[in-house]
Amino acid sequence: MNDRVTPPAVSAMHALPDGEAELSLVVRLPWEDVARLGQEAGRLAQQMQRPVTLDEAVSHRLRSARATAAHARPAGEQPVATGGGSAGGGSVGGGSVASLPRISGSA
């Protein structure tokens, strides 16, 4: 049985009037991460004094992490790749998901 839902045939990315872009994607997450996103949405909803979707919580989280994301530098500022990287992936430019900011219970 296939439990994946096929999204409608629309563009995966389109430009918004405010100069941003909207992406549509499917992400597989462990339930623990989904729970963390729910906690993040709850904190954001309390802060904004209105209901917040998980989509909004993810967008807010990505925007707040953008300033410190060393792996998201402009093309001219990318570090030179070396062969001596560790398997842990915690280094800058390592490309590992482990180096992404985790959603924690503290603000």
Short mmCIF file of N, CA and C in Angstrom, two decimals:
data_model
loop_
_atom_site.label_atom_id
_atom_site.label_comp_id
_atom_site.label_asym_id
_atom_site.label_seq_id
_atom_site.Cartn_x
_atom_site.Cartn_y
_atom_site.Cartn_z
N MET A 1 0.84 -1.19 0.00
CA MET A 1 0.00 0.00 0.00
C MET A 1 0.88 1.24 0.00
N ASN A 2 0.56 2.17 -0.81
CA ASN A 2 1.32 3.41 -0.91
C ASN A 2 0.60 4.49 -0.11
N ASP A 3 1.22 4.98 0.96
CA ASP A 3 0.58 5.98 1.81
C ASP A 3 0.96 7.41 1.43
N ARG A 4 1.69 7.59 0.36
CA ARG A 4 2.06 8.94 -0.07
C ARG A 4 0.90 9.59 -0.83
N VAL A 5 0.74 10.84 -0.61
CA VAL A 5 -0.29 11.60 -1.30
C VAL A 5 0.36 12.35 -2.45
N THR A 6 -0.18 12.18 -3.63
CA THR A 6 0.36 12.88 -4.79
C THR A 6 -0.22 14.29 -4.83
N PRO A 7 0.65 15.30 -4.75
CA PRO A 7 0.14 16.68 -4.79
C PRO A 7 -0.45 17.00 -6.15
N PRO A 8 -1.33 17.99 -6.22
CA PRO A 8 -1.87 18.39 -7.51
C PRO A 8 -0.76 18.84 -8.46
N ALA A 9 -1.02 18.72 -9.72
CA ALA A 9 -0.01 19.08 -10.73
C ALA A 9 0.09 20.59 -10.85
N VAL A 10 0.87 21.18 -9.95
CA VAL A 10 1.13 22.62 -9.99
C VAL A 10 2.62 22.83 -9.92
N SER A 11 3.04 24.03 -10.20
CA SER A 11 4.46 24.36 -10.15
C SER A 11 4.97 24.19 -8.72
N ALA A 12 6.15 23.62 -8.55
CA ALA A 12 6.74 23.42 -7.23
C ALA A 12 7.28 24.72 -6.65
N MET A 13 7.45 25.74 -7.50
CA MET A 13 7.94 27.02 -7.02
C MET A 13 7.32 28.13 -7.85
N HIS A 14 6.92 29.20 -7.17
CA HIS A 14 6.45 30.37 -7.91
C HIS A 14 6.78 31.63 -7.13
N ALA A 15 6.90 32.71 -7.89
CA ALA A 15 7.27 34.01 -7.32
C ALA A 15 6.05 34.65 -6.66
N LEU A 16 6.30 35.36 -5.56
CA LEU A 16 5.25 36.10 -4.86
C LEU A 16 5.43 37.59 -5.14
N PRO A 17 4.36 38.36 -5.03
CA PRO A 17 4.43 39.80 -5.32
C PRO A 17 5.42 40.56 -4.44
N ASP A 18 5.69 40.05 -3.24
CA ASP A 18 6.59 40.77 -2.33
C ASP A 18 8.07 40.47 -2.60
N GLY A 19 8.37 39.74 -3.69
CA GLY A 19 9.76 39.47 -4.04
C GLY A 19 10.29 38.16 -3.49
N GLU A 20 9.48 37.43 -2.74
CA GLU A 20 9.90 36.14 -2.22
C GLU A 20 9.42 35.03 -3.15
N ALA A 21 9.79 33.81 -2.84
CA ALA A 21 9.36 32.65 -3.61
C ALA A 21 8.68 31.67 -2.68
N GLU A 22 7.71 30.95 -3.20
CA GLU A 22 7.03 29.92 -2.42
C GLU A 22 7.36 28.57 -3.04
N LEU A 23 7.82 27.64 -2.20
CA LEU A 23 8.18 26.29 -2.63
C LEU A 23 7.19 25.30 -2.07
N SER A 24 6.85 24.31 -2.86
CA SER A 24 6.03 23.20 -2.38
C SER A 24 6.91 21.95 -2.38
N LEU A 25 6.97 21.27 -1.25
CA LEU A 25 7.79 20.07 -1.17
C LEU A 25 7.23 19.12 -0.13
N VAL A 26 7.67 17.89 -0.21
CA VAL A 26 7.28 16.87 0.76
C VAL A 26 8.53 16.51 1.55
N VAL A 27 8.40 16.50 2.86
CA VAL A 27 9.52 16.20 3.74
C VAL A 27 9.11 15.06 4.66
N ARG A 28 9.96 14.07 4.77
CA ARG A 28 9.71 12.98 5.72
C ARG A 28 10.46 13.28 7.00
N LEU A 29 9.73 13.35 8.12
CA LEU A 29 10.32 13.69 9.41
C LEU A 29 9.94 12.65 10.45
N PRO A 30 10.82 12.43 11.41
CA PRO A 30 10.44 11.59 12.55
C PRO A 30 9.36 12.31 13.36
N TRP A 31 8.53 11.54 14.06
CA TRP A 31 7.46 12.14 14.86
C TRP A 31 7.98 13.12 15.89
N GLU A 32 9.20 12.89 16.40
CA GLU A 32 9.78 13.81 17.39
C GLU A 32 9.95 15.21 16.79
N ASP A 33 10.39 15.27 15.53
CA ASP A 33 10.57 16.57 14.87
C ASP A 33 9.22 17.24 14.59
N VAL A 34 8.22 16.43 14.25
CA VAL A 34 6.88 16.98 14.04
C VAL A 34 6.36 17.57 15.35
N ALA A 35 6.62 16.88 16.45
CA ALA A 35 6.20 17.39 17.77
C ALA A 35 6.92 18.70 18.09
N ARG A 36 8.21 18.78 17.76
CA ARG A 36 8.96 20.02 17.99
C ARG A 36 8.39 21.17 17.16
N LEU A 37 8.01 20.86 15.92
CA LEU A 37 7.39 21.88 15.08
C LEU A 37 6.06 22.34 15.67
N GLY A 38 5.31 21.41 16.24
CA GLY A 38 4.06 21.78 16.90
C GLY A 38 4.31 22.69 18.09
N GLN A 39 5.36 22.41 18.86
CA GLN A 39 5.72 23.27 19.98
C GLN A 39 6.13 24.65 19.48
N GLU A 40 6.90 24.68 18.40
CA GLU A 40 7.32 25.95 17.81
C GLU A 40 6.10 26.73 17.34
N ALA A 41 5.14 26.04 16.71
CA ALA A 41 3.91 26.69 16.24
C ALA A 41 3.13 27.25 17.43
N GLY A 42 3.09 26.51 18.53
CA GLY A 42 2.40 26.99 19.73
C GLY A 42 3.03 28.25 20.30
N ARG A 43 4.37 28.27 20.37
CA ARG A 43 5.06 29.47 20.86
C ARG A 43 4.84 30.66 19.93
N LEU A 44 4.91 30.40 18.63
CA LEU A 44 4.70 31.47 17.65
C LEU A 44 3.26 31.99 17.71
N ALA A 45 2.30 31.09 17.87
CA ALA A 45 0.90 31.50 17.97
C ALA A 45 0.68 32.36 19.21
N GLN A 46 1.30 32.00 20.30
CA GLN A 46 1.18 32.79 21.53
C GLN A 46 1.80 34.18 21.33
N GLN A 47 2.93 34.21 20.66
CA GLN A 47 3.61 35.47 20.39
C GLN A 47 2.80 36.36 19.45
N MET A 48 2.20 35.75 18.42
CA MET A 48 1.46 36.51 17.42
C MET A 48 -0.02 36.70 17.78
N GLN A 49 -0.46 36.04 18.84
CA GLN A 49 -1.85 36.14 19.30
C GLN A 49 -2.85 35.71 18.24
N ARG A 50 -2.52 34.64 17.50
CA ARG A 50 -3.42 34.07 16.50
C ARG A 50 -2.98 32.64 16.20
N PRO A 51 -3.87 31.84 15.63
CA PRO A 51 -3.46 30.47 15.26
C PRO A 51 -2.35 30.49 14.20
N VAL A 52 -1.46 29.51 14.27
CA VAL A 52 -0.33 29.41 13.35
C VAL A 52 -0.26 27.97 12.83
N THR A 53 -0.06 27.81 11.54
CA THR A 53 0.07 26.48 10.95
C THR A 53 1.51 25.98 11.09
N LEU A 54 1.69 24.68 10.89
CA LEU A 54 3.05 24.14 10.90
C LEU A 54 3.88 24.74 9.77
N ASP A 55 3.26 25.02 8.63
CA ASP A 55 3.96 25.67 7.53
C ASP A 55 4.54 27.01 7.97
N GLU A 56 3.73 27.80 8.69
CA GLU A 56 4.20 29.10 9.16
C GLU A 56 5.33 28.93 10.17
N ALA A 57 5.21 27.92 11.04
CA ALA A 57 6.25 27.68 12.04
C ALA A 57 7.57 27.31 11.37
N VAL A 58 7.51 26.47 10.33
CA VAL A 58 8.72 26.08 9.61
C VAL A 58 9.32 27.30 8.93
N SER A 59 8.49 28.08 8.27
CA SER A 59 8.98 29.28 7.58
C SER A 59 9.63 30.24 8.57
N HIS A 60 8.99 30.45 9.71
CA HIS A 60 9.55 31.34 10.73
C HIS A 60 10.87 30.81 11.24
N ARG A 61 10.94 29.50 11.46
CA ARG A 61 12.17 28.87 11.96
C ARG A 61 13.30 29.02 10.94
N LEU A 62 12.99 28.80 9.67
CA LEU A 62 14.03 28.94 8.64
C LEU A 62 14.50 30.38 8.52
N ARG A 63 13.58 31.32 8.62
CA ARG A 63 13.96 32.73 8.53
C ARG A 63 14.81 33.15 9.73
N SER A 64 14.49 32.67 10.92
CA SER A 64 15.25 33.06 12.10
C SER A 64 16.63 32.41 12.11
N ALA A 65 16.78 31.28 11.43
CA ALA A 65 18.07 30.59 11.38
C ALA A 65 18.92 31.11 10.22
N ARG A 66 18.33 31.87 9.30
CA ARG A 66 19.05 32.32 8.11
C ARG A 66 20.28 33.16 8.46
N ALA A 67 20.17 34.01 9.47
CA ALA A 67 21.28 34.89 9.82
C ALA A 67 22.51 34.12 10.30
N THR A 68 22.31 32.95 10.87
CA THR A 68 23.44 32.19 11.41
C THR A 68 23.80 30.98 10.56
N ALA A 69 23.16 30.81 9.41
CA ALA A 69 23.39 29.62 8.59
C ALA A 69 24.67 29.78 7.77
N ALA A 70 25.75 29.22 8.27
CA ALA A 70 27.04 29.32 7.58
C ALA A 70 27.03 28.54 6.27
N HIS A 71 26.18 27.53 6.15
CA HIS A 71 26.15 26.72 4.94
C HIS A 71 25.37 27.39 3.81
N ALA A 72 24.73 28.52 4.06
CA ALA A 72 23.91 29.18 3.05
C ALA A 72 24.55 30.49 2.58
N ARG A 73 25.82 30.45 2.32
CA ARG A 73 26.54 31.64 1.85
C ARG A 73 26.32 31.82 0.36
N PRO A 74 26.45 33.07 -0.14
CA PRO A 74 26.40 33.28 -1.59
C PRO A 74 27.51 32.48 -2.28
N ALA A 75 27.32 32.17 -3.54
CA ALA A 75 28.23 31.29 -4.28
C ALA A 75 29.69 31.73 -4.19
N GLY A 76 29.96 33.01 -4.21
CA GLY A 76 31.34 33.49 -4.17
C GLY A 76 32.00 33.33 -2.81
N GLU A 77 31.24 33.03 -1.79
CA GLU A 77 31.78 32.92 -0.45
C GLU A 77 31.84 31.49 0.07
N GLN A 78 31.59 30.50 -0.79
CA GLN A 78 31.60 29.12 -0.36
C GLN A 78 33.02 28.69 0.01
N PRO A 79 33.18 27.99 1.14
CA PRO A 79 34.51 27.50 1.50
C PRO A 79 34.97 26.42 0.52
N VAL A 80 36.27 26.30 0.35
CA VAL A 80 36.83 25.30 -0.54
C VAL A 80 36.70 23.95 0.14
N ALA A 81 36.17 22.96 -0.58
CA ALA A 81 35.99 21.62 -0.01
C ALA A 81 37.35 20.95 0.13
N THR A 82 37.54 20.28 1.27
CA THR A 82 38.76 19.52 1.49
C THR A 82 38.40 18.08 1.76
N GLY A 83 39.31 17.18 1.54
CA GLY A 83 39.05 15.76 1.72
C GLY A 83 39.12 15.31 3.15
N GLY A 84 39.48 16.17 4.10
CA GLY A 84 39.68 15.75 5.48
C GLY A 84 38.50 15.98 6.38
N GLY A 85 37.27 16.03 5.85
CA GLY A 85 36.08 16.27 6.66
C GLY A 85 35.77 15.10 7.56
N SER A 86 35.12 15.35 8.69
CA SER A 86 34.76 14.29 9.60
C SER A 86 33.42 13.70 9.21
N ALA A 87 33.16 12.46 9.63
CA ALA A 87 31.90 11.80 9.33
C ALA A 87 30.77 12.37 10.16
N GLY A 88 31.09 13.09 11.23
CA GLY A 88 30.06 13.65 12.10
C GLY A 88 29.26 14.74 11.44
N GLY A 89 29.85 15.48 10.51
CA GLY A 89 29.13 16.47 9.74
C GLY A 89 28.89 17.77 10.45
N GLY A 90 29.50 18.01 11.60
CA GLY A 90 29.25 19.24 12.32
C GLY A 90 30.07 20.41 11.85
N SER A 91 30.94 20.22 10.86
CA SER A 91 31.82 21.29 10.42
C SER A 91 31.13 22.17 9.40
N VAL A 92 31.60 23.40 9.25
CA VAL A 92 31.05 24.34 8.28
C VAL A 92 31.32 23.80 6.89
N GLY A 93 30.29 23.82 6.03
CA GLY A 93 30.44 23.34 4.68
C GLY A 93 30.40 21.83 4.57
N GLY A 94 30.13 21.13 5.66
CA GLY A 94 30.09 19.67 5.64
C GLY A 94 28.90 19.13 4.88
N GLY A 95 27.83 19.91 4.74
CA GLY A 95 26.68 19.47 3.98
C GLY A 95 25.81 18.47 4.71
N SER A 96 26.04 18.27 5.97
CA SER A 96 25.28 17.30 6.74
C SER A 96 24.02 17.92 7.33
N VAL A 97 22.96 17.14 7.38
CA VAL A 97 21.73 17.60 8.02
C VAL A 97 21.98 17.83 9.50
N ALA A 98 22.93 17.12 10.08
CA ALA A 98 23.24 17.28 11.51
C ALA A 98 23.70 18.69 11.83
N SER A 99 24.21 19.42 10.83
CA SER A 99 24.69 20.78 11.08
C SER A 99 23.58 21.81 11.04
N LEU A 100 22.36 21.42 10.65
CA LEU A 100 21.24 22.34 10.63
C LEU A 100 20.76 22.63 12.04
N PRO A 101 20.20 23.82 12.27
CA PRO A 101 19.73 24.14 13.61
C PRO A 101 18.57 23.25 14.02
N ARG A 102 18.61 22.75 15.24
CA ARG A 102 17.54 21.89 15.77
C ARG A 102 16.49 22.76 16.42
N ILE A 103 15.27 22.36 16.36
CA ILE A 103 14.19 23.04 17.04
C ILE A 103 14.15 22.49 18.45
N SER A 104 14.40 23.36 19.44
CA SER A 104 14.44 22.90 20.82
C SER A 104 13.28 23.48 21.61
N GLY A 105 13.11 22.99 22.82
CA GLY A 105 12.03 23.46 23.68
C GLY A 105 12.28 24.83 24.28
N SER A 106 13.51 25.32 24.21
CA SER A 106 13.80 26.64 24.77
C SER A 106 13.82 27.68 23.70
N ALA A 107 13.41 28.90 24.04
CA ALA A 107 13.32 29.95 23.02
C ALA A 107 14.60 30.69 22.87
#
